Every structure is written in structure tokens, then in C-alpha cells.
CSV table of C-alpha atoms in Angstrom, one decimal:
chain,number,residue,atom,x,y,z
A,1,MET,CA,-24.3,-10.2,-24.3
A,2,SER,CA,-27.6,-9.8,-22.4
A,3,GLY,CA,-27.7,-9.4,-18.7
A,4,ASN,CA,-24.6,-6.6,-18.7
A,5,GLU,CA,-25.7,-3.7,-16.9
A,6,ILE,CA,-24.1,-1.1,-17.7
A,7,LEU,CA,-24.7,2.9,-16.0
A,8,ILE,CA,-24.3,5.8,-17.7
A,9,VAL,CA,-23.6,8.4,-15.7
A,10,ASP,CA,-24.1,12.5,-18.1
A,11,ASP,CA,-25.6,15.5,-16.5
A,12,GLU,CA,-26.7,16.0,-20.6
A,13,MET,CA,-29.8,14.3,-21.5
A,14,GLY,CA,-29.3,14.7,-24.8
A,15,ILE,CA,-25.7,12.5,-24.3
A,16,ARG,CA,-27.5,9.4,-21.8
A,17,GLU,CA,-30.9,9.1,-24.6
A,18,LEU,CA,-28.2,8.7,-27.1
A,19,LEU,CA,-25.4,6.1,-25.4
A,20,SER,CA,-28.9,4.8,-23.9
A,21,GLU,CA,-29.9,3.6,-27.7
A,22,ILE,CA,-27.3,2.5,-29.0
A,23,LEU,CA,-26.3,0.5,-25.9
A,24,GLN,CA,-29.6,-0.8,-25.6
A,25,ASP,CA,-29.8,-1.2,-29.8
A,26,GLU,CA,-26.4,-3.9,-28.7
A,27,GLY,CA,-28.2,-6.0,-26.0
A,28,TYR,CA,-27.3,-4.5,-23.2
A,29,THR,CA,-29.1,-2.7,-19.7
A,30,VAL,CA,-28.9,0.8,-19.0
A,31,ARG,CA,-29.0,2.5,-15.7
A,32,LEU,CA,-29.5,6.2,-15.9
A,33,ALA,CA,-28.2,8.8,-13.8
A,34,GLU,CA,-28.6,12.5,-14.2
A,35,ASN,CA,-25.6,13.4,-11.6
A,36,ALA,CA,-23.6,12.0,-9.2
A,37,ALA,CA,-25.9,11.9,-6.7
A,38,GLN,CA,-28.6,9.7,-8.4
A,39,ALA,CA,-25.6,7.4,-9.0
A,40,ARG,CA,-24.3,7.2,-5.9
A,41,SER,CA,-27.2,6.5,-4.9
A,42,TYR,CA,-28.0,3.7,-7.7
A,43,ARG,CA,-24.3,2.2,-6.4
A,44,ASN,CA,-25.4,1.9,-2.5
A,45,GLN,CA,-27.6,-0.5,-3.9
A,46,GLN,CA,-25.8,-2.7,-6.5
A,47,ARG,CA,-23.2,-3.3,-8.9
A,48,PRO,CA,-23.2,-2.5,-12.1
A,49,ASP,CA,-21.2,-3.9,-14.9
A,50,LEU,CA,-19.7,-1.3,-16.5
A,51,VAL,CA,-20.0,2.9,-15.7
A,52,LEU,CA,-19.7,5.3,-18.4
A,53,LEU,CA,-18.7,8.2,-16.6
A,54,ASP,CA,-19.1,12.1,-16.3
A,55,ILE,CA,-16.1,14.3,-15.6
A,56,TRP,CA,-17.7,17.6,-15.8
A,57,MET,CA,-21.3,17.9,-14.0
A,58,PRO,CA,-22.7,20.5,-12.3
A,59,ASP,CA,-22.9,18.7,-8.7
A,60,CYS,CA,-20.4,16.8,-8.1
A,61,ASP,CA,-17.1,15.9,-10.8
A,62,GLY,CA,-16.5,12.6,-11.9
A,63,ILE,CA,-13.4,12.1,-10.7
A,64,THR,CA,-14.6,12.8,-7.2
A,65,LEU,CA,-17.2,10.2,-7.1
A,66,LEU,CA,-14.6,8.3,-8.7
A,67,LYS,CA,-12.9,8.9,-5.3
A,68,GLU,CA,-15.8,8.0,-3.2
A,69,TRP,CA,-15.9,5.1,-4.6
A,70,ALA,CA,-12.6,4.2,-4.7
A,71,ARG,CA,-12.5,4.3,-0.2
A,72,ALA,CA,-16.2,3.6,0.3
A,73,GLY,CA,-14.9,-0.2,-1.7
A,74,GLN,CA,-17.5,0.3,-4.5
A,75,LEU,CA,-14.6,0.7,-7.0
A,76,THR,CA,-14.7,-3.1,-8.0
A,77,MET,CA,-16.4,-2.5,-11.0
A,78,PRO,CA,-15.2,-1.4,-14.5
A,79,VAL,CA,-15.3,2.6,-14.7
A,80,VAL,CA,-14.7,4.5,-18.5
A,81,MET,CA,-14.6,8.3,-17.9
A,82,MET,CA,-16.4,10.3,-20.2
A,83,SER,CA,-14.9,14.1,-21.1
A,84,GLY,CA,-15.5,16.9,-24.4
A,85,HIS,CA,-12.6,19.2,-22.6
A,86,ALA,CA,-10.7,17.2,-20.0
A,87,THR,CA,-7.2,17.2,-19.4
A,88,ILE,CA,-4.4,14.8,-20.4
A,89,ASP,CA,-3.6,14.9,-17.2
A,90,THR,CA,-7.7,14.3,-16.2
A,91,ALA,CA,-7.7,10.9,-17.6
A,92,VAL,CA,-3.8,10.4,-16.2
A,93,GLU,CA,-5.0,11.3,-12.3
A,94,ALA,CA,-8.3,9.0,-13.6
A,95,THR,CA,-6.6,5.6,-14.3
A,96,ARG,CA,-4.3,6.7,-11.2
A,97,ILE,CA,-7.5,6.7,-8.7
A,98,GLY,CA,-9.1,3.7,-10.9
A,99,ALA,CA,-10.4,3.9,-14.2
A,100,LEU,CA,-10.4,1.8,-16.2
A,101,ASP,CA,-10.5,3.8,-19.7
A,102,PHE,CA,-11.0,7.0,-20.8
A,103,MET,CA,-13.3,8.4,-24.2
A,104,GLU,CA,-13.5,12.3,-25.3
A,105,LYS,CA,-17.7,13.3,-26.3
A,106,PRO,CA,-18.3,13.7,-29.6
A,107,ILE,CA,-18.2,10.0,-29.2
A,108,ALA,CA,-18.0,7.6,-32.2
A,109,LEU,CA,-19.8,4.1,-32.4
A,110,GLN,CA,-17.1,1.8,-33.5
A,111,LYS,CA,-14.6,3.3,-30.1
A,112,LEU,CA,-17.9,2.8,-27.4
A,113,LEU,CA,-18.9,-0.4,-28.9
A,114,SER,CA,-15.8,-1.4,-28.6
A,115,THR,CA,-14.7,0.3,-25.2
A,116,VAL,CA,-17.5,-1.2,-23.5
A,117,GLN,CA,-16.7,-4.7,-25.1
A,118,ARG,CA,-13.7,-3.9,-23.7
A,119,ALA,CA,-14.1,-3.0,-19.9
A,120,LEU,CA,-17.0,-5.7,-19.7
A,121,LYS,CA,-14.0,-8.5,-20.8
A,122,ARG,CA,-12.2,-7.0,-17.0
A,123,SER,CA,-16.4,-7.1,-15.3
A,124,GLY,CA,-15.6,-10.5,-14.1
A,125,VAL,CA,-12.0,-10.0,-12.8
A,126,GLN,CA,-12.1,-6.6,-10.9
A,127,HIS,CA,-15.0,-7.6,-7.8
A,128,GLN,CA,-12.0,-7.8,-5.7
A,129,PRO,CA,-10.0,-3.5,-6.5
A,130,GLU,CA,-6.5,-3.0,-6.5
A,131,GLN,CA,-6.2,-1.0,-3.7
A,132,SER,CA,-6.2,2.9,-4.2
A,133,LEU,CA,-4.0,5.5,-2.3
A,134,ALA,CA,-7.5,7.2,-2.1
A,135,SER,CA,-8.7,3.8,-0.7
A,136,LEU,CA,-6.4,4.5,2.4
A,137,GLY,CA,-8.5,7.6,3.8
A,138,LYS,CA,-8.1,11.4,3.8
A,139,GLY,CA,-6.4,11.7,7.0
A,140,GLU,CA,-3.2,14.2,8.1
A,141,ALA,CA,-1.0,11.4,7.6
A,142,ILE,CA,-2.0,9.7,4.2
A,143,MET,CA,-2.7,14.0,2.5
A,144,ASP,CA,1.4,14.1,4.0
A,145,LEU,CA,1.9,10.1,2.5
A,146,LYS,CA,0.7,11.7,-0.8
A,147,ALA,CA,2.3,14.5,-0.7
A,148,ARG,CA,5.7,12.9,-0.3
A,149,LEU,CA,5.0,10.0,-3.4
A,150,ASP,CA,4.0,12.9,-5.4
A,151,GLN,CA,7.4,14.6,-4.6
A,152,ILE,CA,9.1,11.4,-5.7
A,153,LEU,CA,6.9,10.6,-8.7
A,154,PRO,CA,9.5,11.8,-11.6
A,155,GLN,CA,11.8,10.2,-9.7
A,156,LYS,CA,14.1,7.2,-11.6
A,157,GLN,CA,15.8,5.6,-8.5
A,158,PRO,CA,14.9,2.3,-7.2
A,159,VAL,CA,12.0,3.0,-4.0
A,160,LEU,CA,12.4,1.7,-0.7
A,161,LEU,CA,8.5,1.5,1.7
A,162,THR,CA,9.6,1.7,4.9
A,163,GLY,CA,7.1,0.9,7.8
A,164,GLU,CA,5.2,-1.7,10.4
A,165,TYR,CA,4.2,-4.7,9.2
A,166,GLY,CA,0.3,-5.2,8.1
A,167,VAL,CA,1.0,-1.6,6.8
A,168,ALA,CA,-0.4,-0.8,3.1
A,169,PHE,CA,2.7,-1.0,1.0
A,170,GLU,CA,1.4,-2.5,-2.1
A,171,PRO,CA,-0.9,1.1,-2.7
A,172,CYS,CA,2.0,3.4,-2.3
A,173,ALA,CA,3.3,0.6,-4.6
A,174,ARG,CA,0.5,1.4,-7.1
A,175,TYR,CA,0.0,5.6,-6.5
A,176,LEU,CA,4.2,4.9,-8.4
A,177,PHE,CA,3.1,2.2,-11.1
A,178,THR,CA,1.8,3.9,-14.3
A,179,PRO,CA,-1.9,2.2,-15.9
A,180,ASN,CA,-1.1,0.5,-18.7
A,181,THR,CA,2.2,-0.9,-18.4
A,182,PRO,CA,3.5,-4.2,-16.5
A,183,TRP,CA,3.8,-4.9,-12.7
A,184,VAL,CA,5.7,-7.5,-11.6
A,185,THR,CA,5.6,-8.6,-8.3
A,186,LEU,CA,8.8,-11.2,-6.9
A,187,THR,CA,6.8,-14.4,-5.9
A,188,THR,CA,10.1,-16.4,-3.9
A,189,PRO,CA,13.6,-15.2,-4.2
A,190,GLN,CA,14.7,-18.0,-5.6
A,191,THR,CA,14.4,-15.7,-9.3
A,192,LEU,CA,16.3,-13.2,-7.4
A,193,ILE,CA,18.6,-15.9,-7.4
A,194,ASP,CA,18.2,-18.0,-10.7
A,195,ALA,CA,17.1,-15.1,-12.8
A,196,PRO,CA,17.2,-11.8,-12.2
A,197,LEU,CA,17.3,-10.9,-15.5
A,198,THR,CA,13.9,-12.2,-16.8
A,199,LEU,CA,11.9,-10.2,-13.5
A,200,LEU,CA,13.0,-7.2,-16.1
A,201,GLU,CA,12.0,-8.4,-18.9
A,202,GLN,CA,8.6,-9.3,-17.7
A,203,ALA,CA,8.2,-5.8,-15.9
A,204,ARG,CA,10.1,-4.0,-19.6
A,205,ASP,CA,8.4,-0.4,-18.9
A,206,GLY,CA,6.6,-1.2,-16.0
A,207,LEU,CA,7.1,-1.8,-12.4
A,208,LEU,CA,8.9,-4.8,-10.3
A,209,PHE,CA,7.9,-4.8,-7.0
A,210,VAL,CA,9.9,-6.1,-4.6
A,211,PRO,CA,8.4,-6.9,-1.3
A,212,GLU,CA,10.2,-7.3,2.7
A,213,VAL,CA,13.7,-7.3,1.0
A,214,SER,CA,15.6,-7.8,4.3
A,215,GLU,CA,14.3,-11.3,4.0
A,216,LEU,CA,15.2,-11.7,0.8
A,217,PRO,CA,18.7,-14.7,1.2
A,218,ARG,CA,22.2,-13.3,0.6
A,219,ARG,CA,22.5,-15.0,-2.7
A,220,ALA,CA,19.1,-13.1,-3.3
A,221,GLN,CA,19.8,-9.7,-2.4
A,222,SER,CA,23.1,-10.3,-4.7
A,223,GLY,CA,20.5,-11.5,-8.0
A,224,LEU,CA,18.6,-8.4,-6.7
A,225,LEU,CA,21.1,-5.5,-7.5
A,226,LEU,CA,22.5,-7.5,-10.2
A,227,LEU,CA,19.4,-6.5,-11.4
A,228,ILE,CA,19.5,-2.9,-9.8
A,229,ASN,CA,22.2,-2.2,-12.5
A,230,LYS,CA,19.9,-2.9,-14.7
A,231,LEU,CA,17.4,-0.3,-14.2
A,232,ASP,CA,17.6,1.6,-16.7
A,233,LYS,CA,18.1,-0.7,-19.6
A,234,PHE,CA,14.4,-2.0,-19.7
A,235,HIS,CA,13.0,1.5,-18.7
A,236,VAL,CA,11.6,-0.4,-15.1
A,237,ARG,CA,10.8,1.1,-12.0
A,238,LEU,CA,12.1,-1.0,-8.9
A,239,VAL,CA,9.7,-0.9,-5.7
A,240,ALA,CA,11.0,-2.7,-2.8
A,241,THR,CA,9.1,-3.1,1.1
A,242,SER,CA,10.8,-3.3,4.4
A,243,SER,CA,8.7,-4.0,7.8
A,244,ARG,CA,12.3,-4.0,10.0
A,245,PRO,CA,15.2,-1.1,9.7
A,246,LEU,CA,17.9,-2.5,7.9
A,247,LEU,CA,21.0,-0.4,9.4
A,248,PRO,CA,20.8,-2.4,12.3
A,249,LEU,CA,21.1,-5.9,9.4
A,250,VAL,CA,23.6,-4.3,7.4
A,251,THR,CA,25.6,-4.5,11.0
A,252,ASP,CA,25.1,-7.2,11.6
A,253,ARG,CA,26.4,-8.2,7.5
A,254,HIS,CA,22.6,-9.9,7.3
A,255,PHE,CA,21.8,-7.4,4.1
A,256,ASP,CA,24.3,-6.1,1.7
A,257,HIS,CA,25.5,-2.4,3.1
A,258,SER,CA,25.7,-2.1,-1.5
A,259,LEU,CA,22.3,-2.8,-1.3
A,260,TYR,CA,21.5,-1.3,0.8
A,261,GLN,CA,22.6,2.0,-0.4
A,262,ALA,CA,21.0,1.3,-3.2
A,263,LEU,CA,18.1,1.5,-2.3
A,264,SER,CA,17.8,3.8,0.9
A,265,THR,CA,18.4,7.1,-1.7
A,266,LEU,CA,14.1,7.0,-1.9
A,267,THR,CA,12.9,6.0,0.8
A,268,VAL,CA,9.1,6.6,2.7
A,269,VAL,CA,8.1,6.5,5.7
A,270,VAL,CA,4.0,5.1,5.6
A,271,PRO,CA,2.6,5.6,8.7
A,272,PRO,CA,0.5,2.8,11.1
A,273,LEU,CA,-3.0,2.6,10.5
A,274,ARG,CA,-2.5,4.3,14.4
A,275,GLN,CA,-1.2,7.8,13.3
A,276,HIS,CA,-4.9,8.5,10.9
A,277,ALA,CA,-7.3,6.6,13.3
A,278,GLU,CA,-10.1,8.8,12.3
A,279,ASP,CA,-9.7,7.3,8.9
A,280,VAL,CA,-10.5,3.8,10.8
A,281,PRO,CA,-14.2,4.1,10.1
A,282,ASP,CA,-13.9,4.6,6.7
A,283,LEU,CA,-11.2,2.1,6.1
A,284,ALA,CA,-13.8,-1.1,7.7
A,285,ASN,CA,-17.0,-0.5,6.0
A,286,GLN,CA,-14.4,-0.6,2.9
A,287,GLN,CA,-13.3,-3.2,3.1
A,288,LEU,CA,-16.3,-4.6,4.3
A,289,THR,CA,-18.2,-4.1,1.5
A,290,GLN,CA,-14.8,-5.3,-0.4
A,291,LEU,CA,-15.4,-8.9,1.1
A,292,ILE,CA,-19.7,-8.7,0.5
A,293,GLU,CA,-18.8,-8.1,-3.2
A,294,SER,CA,-16.3,-10.9,-3.6
A,295,ARG,CA,-19.2,-13.2,-1.1
A,296,LYS,CA,-16.2,-14.2,1.2
A,297,VAL,CA,-18.7,-12.9,3.9
A,298,PRO,CA,-22.5,-12.6,4.4
A,299,GLN,CA,-24.0,-9.4,3.7
A,300,ARG,CA,-23.2,-7.0,6.9
A,301,LYS,CA,-23.7,-3.9,8.8
A,302,LEU,CA,-20.6,-2.0,11.5
A,303,SER,CA,-23.1,-0.5,13.3
A,304,THR,CA,-21.3,3.1,15.3
A,305,ALA,CA,-20.8,1.7,18.8
A,306,ALA,CA,-18.7,-0.8,16.8
A,307,LEU,CA,-16.4,1.5,14.6
A,308,ASN,CA,-15.6,3.5,17.1
A,309,THR,CA,-15.1,1.2,18.9
A,310,LEU,CA,-12.5,0.0,15.8
A,311,ARG,CA,-11.1,3.9,15.5
A,312,LEU,CA,-10.0,3.6,19.1
A,313,HIS,CA,-8.1,0.5,18.9
A,314,THR,CA,-4.2,0.6,18.7
A,315,TRP,CA,-3.9,-1.3,16.0
A,316,PRO,CA,-0.2,-3.2,16.6
A,317,GLY,CA,-0.9,-5.5,12.8
A,318,ASN,CA,-2.2,-2.0,11.1
A,319,HIS,CA,-4.0,-2.5,7.9
A,320,GLN,CA,-3.8,-6.7,7.5
A,321,GLU,CA,-5.1,-7.2,11.4
A,322,LEU,CA,-8.4,-4.4,10.1
A,323,LEU,CA,-9.3,-6.8,8.2
A,324,GLN,CA,-8.9,-9.3,10.2
A,325,VAL,CA,-11.1,-8.3,12.4
A,326,VAL,CA,-13.7,-6.9,10.0
A,327,GLN,CA,-14.0,-10.8,8.1
A,328,SER,CA,-13.6,-13.0,11.3
A,329,ALA,CA,-16.4,-10.1,12.7
A,330,ALA,CA,-18.9,-10.2,10.1
A,331,LEU,CA,-17.8,-14.8,9.9
A,332,THR,CA,-18.8,-15.0,12.7
A,333,VAL,CA,-22.1,-12.8,13.2
A,334,SER,CA,-25.9,-14.3,14.7
A,335,GLY,CA,-27.4,-11.5,12.6
A,336,ASP,CA,-27.3,-9.4,10.3
A,337,GLU,CA,-25.6,-6.3,12.1
A,338,ILE,CA,-21.6,-6.4,13.8
A,339,THR,CA,-23.1,-4.3,17.1
A,340,GLU,CA,-19.4,-3.2,19.6
A,341,THR,CA,-20.3,-6.8,21.7
A,342,ASP,CA,-18.9,-8.7,18.9
A,343,ILE,CA,-15.5,-7.0,18.0
A,344,GLN,CA,-14.2,-6.7,21.5
A,345,PRO,CA,-13.3,-10.3,21.8
A,346,LEU,CA,-11.3,-10.0,19.1
A,347,LEU,CA,-9.4,-7.4,19.9
A,348,GLN,CA,-9.0,-8.9,22.7
A,349,GLN,CA,-7.3,-11.7,21.3
A,350,SER,CA,-5.1,-9.3,18.4
A,351,ALA,CA,-3.4,-7.2,21.6
A,352,GLY,CA,-1.2,-9.2,22.4
A,353,ILE,CA,-0.4,-9.3,18.7
A,354,GLU,CA,3.2,-10.0,17.7
A,355,PRO,CA,4.6,-6.8,14.8
A,356,HIS,CA,6.8,-9.8,13.1
A,357,PRO,CA,7.1,-13.1,13.4
A,358,VAL,CA,8.3,-14.9,17.4
A,359,ASP,CA,11.4,-16.0,15.6
A,360,THR,CA,12.1,-13.2,13.3
A,361,PRO,CA,14.4,-11.0,15.6
A,362,VAL,CA,13.4,-7.4,15.2
A,363,ALA,CA,16.0,-4.3,15.9
A,364,PRO,CA,14.2,-1.0,17.0
A,365,ALA,CA,13.1,1.5,15.1
A,366,CYS,CA,16.2,3.9,14.4
A,367,PRO,CA,15.9,7.5,14.7
A,368,VAL,CA,18.9,8.9,13.9
A,369,SER,CA,18.5,11.9,12.1
A,370,PHE,CA,19.4,12.1,7.8
A,371,ASP,CA,20.1,15.2,7.7
A,372,GLN,CA,24.0,15.3,9.2
A,373,PRO,CA,27.5,14.1,7.6
A,374,LEU,CA,27.7,10.6,7.3
A,375,ARG,CA,30.5,10.4,10.3
A,376,GLU,CA,28.4,11.8,13.0
A,377,ALA,CA,25.2,9.8,11.9
A,378,ARG,CA,27.4,6.7,11.9
A,379,ASP,CA,28.3,7.7,15.9
A,380,GLU,CA,24.5,8.3,16.6
A,381,PHE,CA,23.0,4.7,15.4
A,382,GLU,CA,26.7,2.9,17.2
A,383,ARG,CA,25.8,5.1,20.6
A,384,LEU,CA,22.1,4.0,20.1
A,385,TYR,CA,22.9,-0.1,19.1
A,386,LEU,CA,24.4,-0.4,21.6
A,387,GLU,CA,23.1,2.2,24.3
A,388,TYR,CA,20.7,-1.1,23.9
A,389,HIS,CA,22.2,-3.7,23.5
A,390,LEU,CA,23.4,-2.2,27.1
A,391,ARG,CA,19.8,-2.4,28.0
A,392,GLU,CA,18.5,-5.7,27.0
A,393,THR,CA,21.2,-7.3,28.7
A,394,GLY,CA,21.2,-5.1,31.8
A,395,GLY,CA,25.1,-4.3,31.6
A,396,ASN,CA,27.0,-7.7,31.0
A,397,MET,CA,29.5,-7.1,28.9
A,398,SER,CA,30.1,-10.4,27.5
A,399,GLN,CA,27.0,-11.2,26.7
A,400,VAL,CA,27.2,-7.4,24.7
A,401,ALA,CA,30.4,-8.2,22.8
A,402,GLU,CA,29.0,-11.5,21.8
A,403,ARG,CA,25.4,-10.2,20.2
A,404,VAL,CA,27.4,-6.5,18.5
A,405,GLY,CA,30.4,-9.4,17.9
A,406,LEU,CA,32.9,-7.2,19.5
A,407,GLU,CA,35.9,-8.2,21.9
A,408,ARG,CA,35.6,-7.1,25.2
A,409,THR,CA,38.3,-4.5,24.3
A,410,HIS,CA,37.6,-3.0,21.5
A,411,LEU,CA,34.4,-2.8,22.8
A,412,TYR,CA,35.2,-0.5,25.8
A,413,ARG,CA,37.4,1.3,23.7
A,414,LYS,CA,34.0,2.1,21.5
A,415,LEU,CA,32.1,3.4,24.4
A,416,LYS,CA,34.3,5.4,25.6
A,417,GLN,CA,34.7,6.8,22.0
A,418,LEU,CA,30.8,7.4,21.6
A,419,GLY,CA,30.3,9.2,25.0
A,420,VAL,CA,28.3,5.3,26.6
A,421,SER,CA,28.4,5.8,30.3
A,422,ILE,CA,29.1,2.0,31.6
A,423,GLY,CA,27.9,3.2,34.9
A,424,ARG,CA,27.7,0.8,37.6
A,425,ARG,CA,26.3,-2.1,34.0
A,426,GLY,CA,30.5,-3.2,34.5
A,427,SER,CA,30.1,-5.0,37.8
A,428,HIS,CA,27.7,-7.5,35.8
A,429,ASP,CA,30.7,-8.6,33.6
A,430,ASP,CA,30.7,-12.1,33.8
A,431,GLU,CA,27.1,-12.3,35.3
């Protein structure tokens, strides 16, 4: 037990001293902070094994400090919130941000000791925190994303998260996750083929996370559809992700139409990193802190010029690319500071990054408005789809017909029906 260091953050001297005496008698090392400023300063210097954090403090409340630590990548230790007059909503918000537990004042001795013991068991595995929505930044794009997720939070239907390769899908799913319930991630499509209902048993009353549904083979898609029809029975929320537009895959018969309908009722688009570039410096510092504290890289810091260079990059690989660049820079620099000179070659190397594996064909984003009747939406998509293939083939109708799987007579009829002008491209029929 000795050696565990506990930081107590509370503006009431009597509570600080009482908790400190009890915990020191139990053999713990105790540090004290009377406000958020002191706690912030202490955390910037070192990582305690546990923090007991008061919610209501005069300079900065505990929830705000918790959010700061989450955004900065410093929420790598268990935090237990304390309050004498917090609401249930406040406690839920704290756990959603990343707090491990909540204690109501006055705190009974046995409650204190049992909570501390339970929290310290988590301390050893807390070095790599689950990235939360708060850690993605506070730009307008992230605030809009949070508002959309808040809107669907009470809904029980499956949720489909879409966006570019490398965006932060999992933090969004974590935001929809009810704390202290099962979280199950699909790790192999074969489970959906062999025993899909075992996933529901494991995730009962919790959340099932299915990454990249567009990559599932057809038999696994059938298993997922079967599973979706039984979600209510097991009280499971399903969150799926796709970095490829699903509708073109449905049209090409690579993705099950019924599964697409079941997944697309609640769709949220996760913004690419370039749409909230103002958050990049904080995200880079946060990732570097996490890498240092998990001992994956030596102690390093990013210079102001390096951070500005990162902010100006377009990030085709999004958050995943940012992590790779920060980690590579931290491992390869000779000094303690990562400079603009260290960053530039890594960004030039990633400039040609493919948003998907090169052997995976990627359909273009589909800018079809969903605020229109189905027939009009289908016609609009088909028009865009055929115009895309006409451009790609230079108007070669034989190649277009082969690509889209239509007889040439049917293709001409469809183009005429949709008002797509073939123009002089028809002369390329046999090239």
C-alpha cells in the first residue's frame, strides 16, 4: 500500500486535513491542493496514483479541471469526484468525461477507504486513457459534433458514424456509452458469421462497437443484421463506423441493402481534422504527453514553431496521422525539443498518404441531400454516380457500362432519363 500517492483537491481546509490524516494512517502518501490552480500546477509536474477532486471550488470547479486534464491528455490517473450537493446529472457528466467514481460528502470512513482501494487497482492500467470527446478540442466543428451526439443520446436505434479515414470514431462512440456497463468491440468478422448472439450476451445492457462495417464480408453483414434485430432484447446499443460511403457500395451490391437501411437511420458525420485545425496544437501536445507517460517516447516538448507547422498541415490521415507524426518526431529528434525542422520531413512524407489502402477502391463522397423524397434522392445520387464514371473513363460508354454493371442500351436510357448530357463523349464508345 505504501508508495501510492494521492492528491486531495478541496478548498475546505478541514476536509483536506481530515482526509489526509485518515489516508496517511493507512500508509498512503498524500499531497494537498486547496484550489484548481495548485492541482493544475502539481499535475503538470508529475502524475499522482489517484486524485480526490472536489466539484465546487471558488476559482475553477472540478468538472472544468477534469475537462482540462482530459483535453491535455493528462487524465491518465483515476479521479474520484467529491461533493456535498452535486446532482445526478453532474455525477453522470463527470463519469462521462473520465472520472472513475463519485463520493458524497460527508464521506464515511469505510466508503472512503473502499473507494480509494478500488480506484488504486485501476491506477496501473490507467496510463493510456480512453480518448474522450473532450480530448478532441473545443473548436466549432467539435462543438457541433457534440450537439449532434447529444441529440441522439436518448435514442436506442443503431448509430452509424461516418467520416474520412483516421478520424476519431471511437471517442464519439465512447460519448454514447453509459459508464460502468459492458463495452464490446468487434475484433473479427468471423464472430458475426459463427456466433453473432455471443456478442450480444457479452454486451448485454451496454454498447457494441463495430468498426468499419464497409469492410465486412457479406456473410458477416448477414450476421450483423440478425444481431441488430435482437438489440432490444439484450438492451444493447450498437455503434458502427465507416470511412467509406455505404450507399455506392449498396448500388454496387457489395453491401446489404437491408443492413444499410438498419444502420443509416441515425447517421453522424465526424469532421476531419482540417475542419478544426485550431485544435491541432492542443491535440499534438496531448498526444505527446500520453506517449511520454506511457513510456513510448522519451521526455520531449514541441516548439511553438513546430506546433504552428502542425496547425497549417492539411492532415489527409486525420488524427491517426497526427499521432504517427508526433510519435515519429519524439523518437527521432536528438534534443529535448521537437522543432519545425524535425516536423517538416515527416509532413512531406505523409503528404501522399492514401486515405484508404491502395488496393481498396474508394467511392467519392456523396453530397446528396437527405431532406427530400426517396425518389428524388435516388435520382440525384444516380446522376452524380454516372457523371463520376463518365469523367473517370473520359466518356467511354463501353467502360462505363462495364463499371456500373448495365447493358449499354439500358445505360443510354438511364442517362437520358436523368438528363445527363453525353455530348461528344459518345464518340469514345469503342476506344
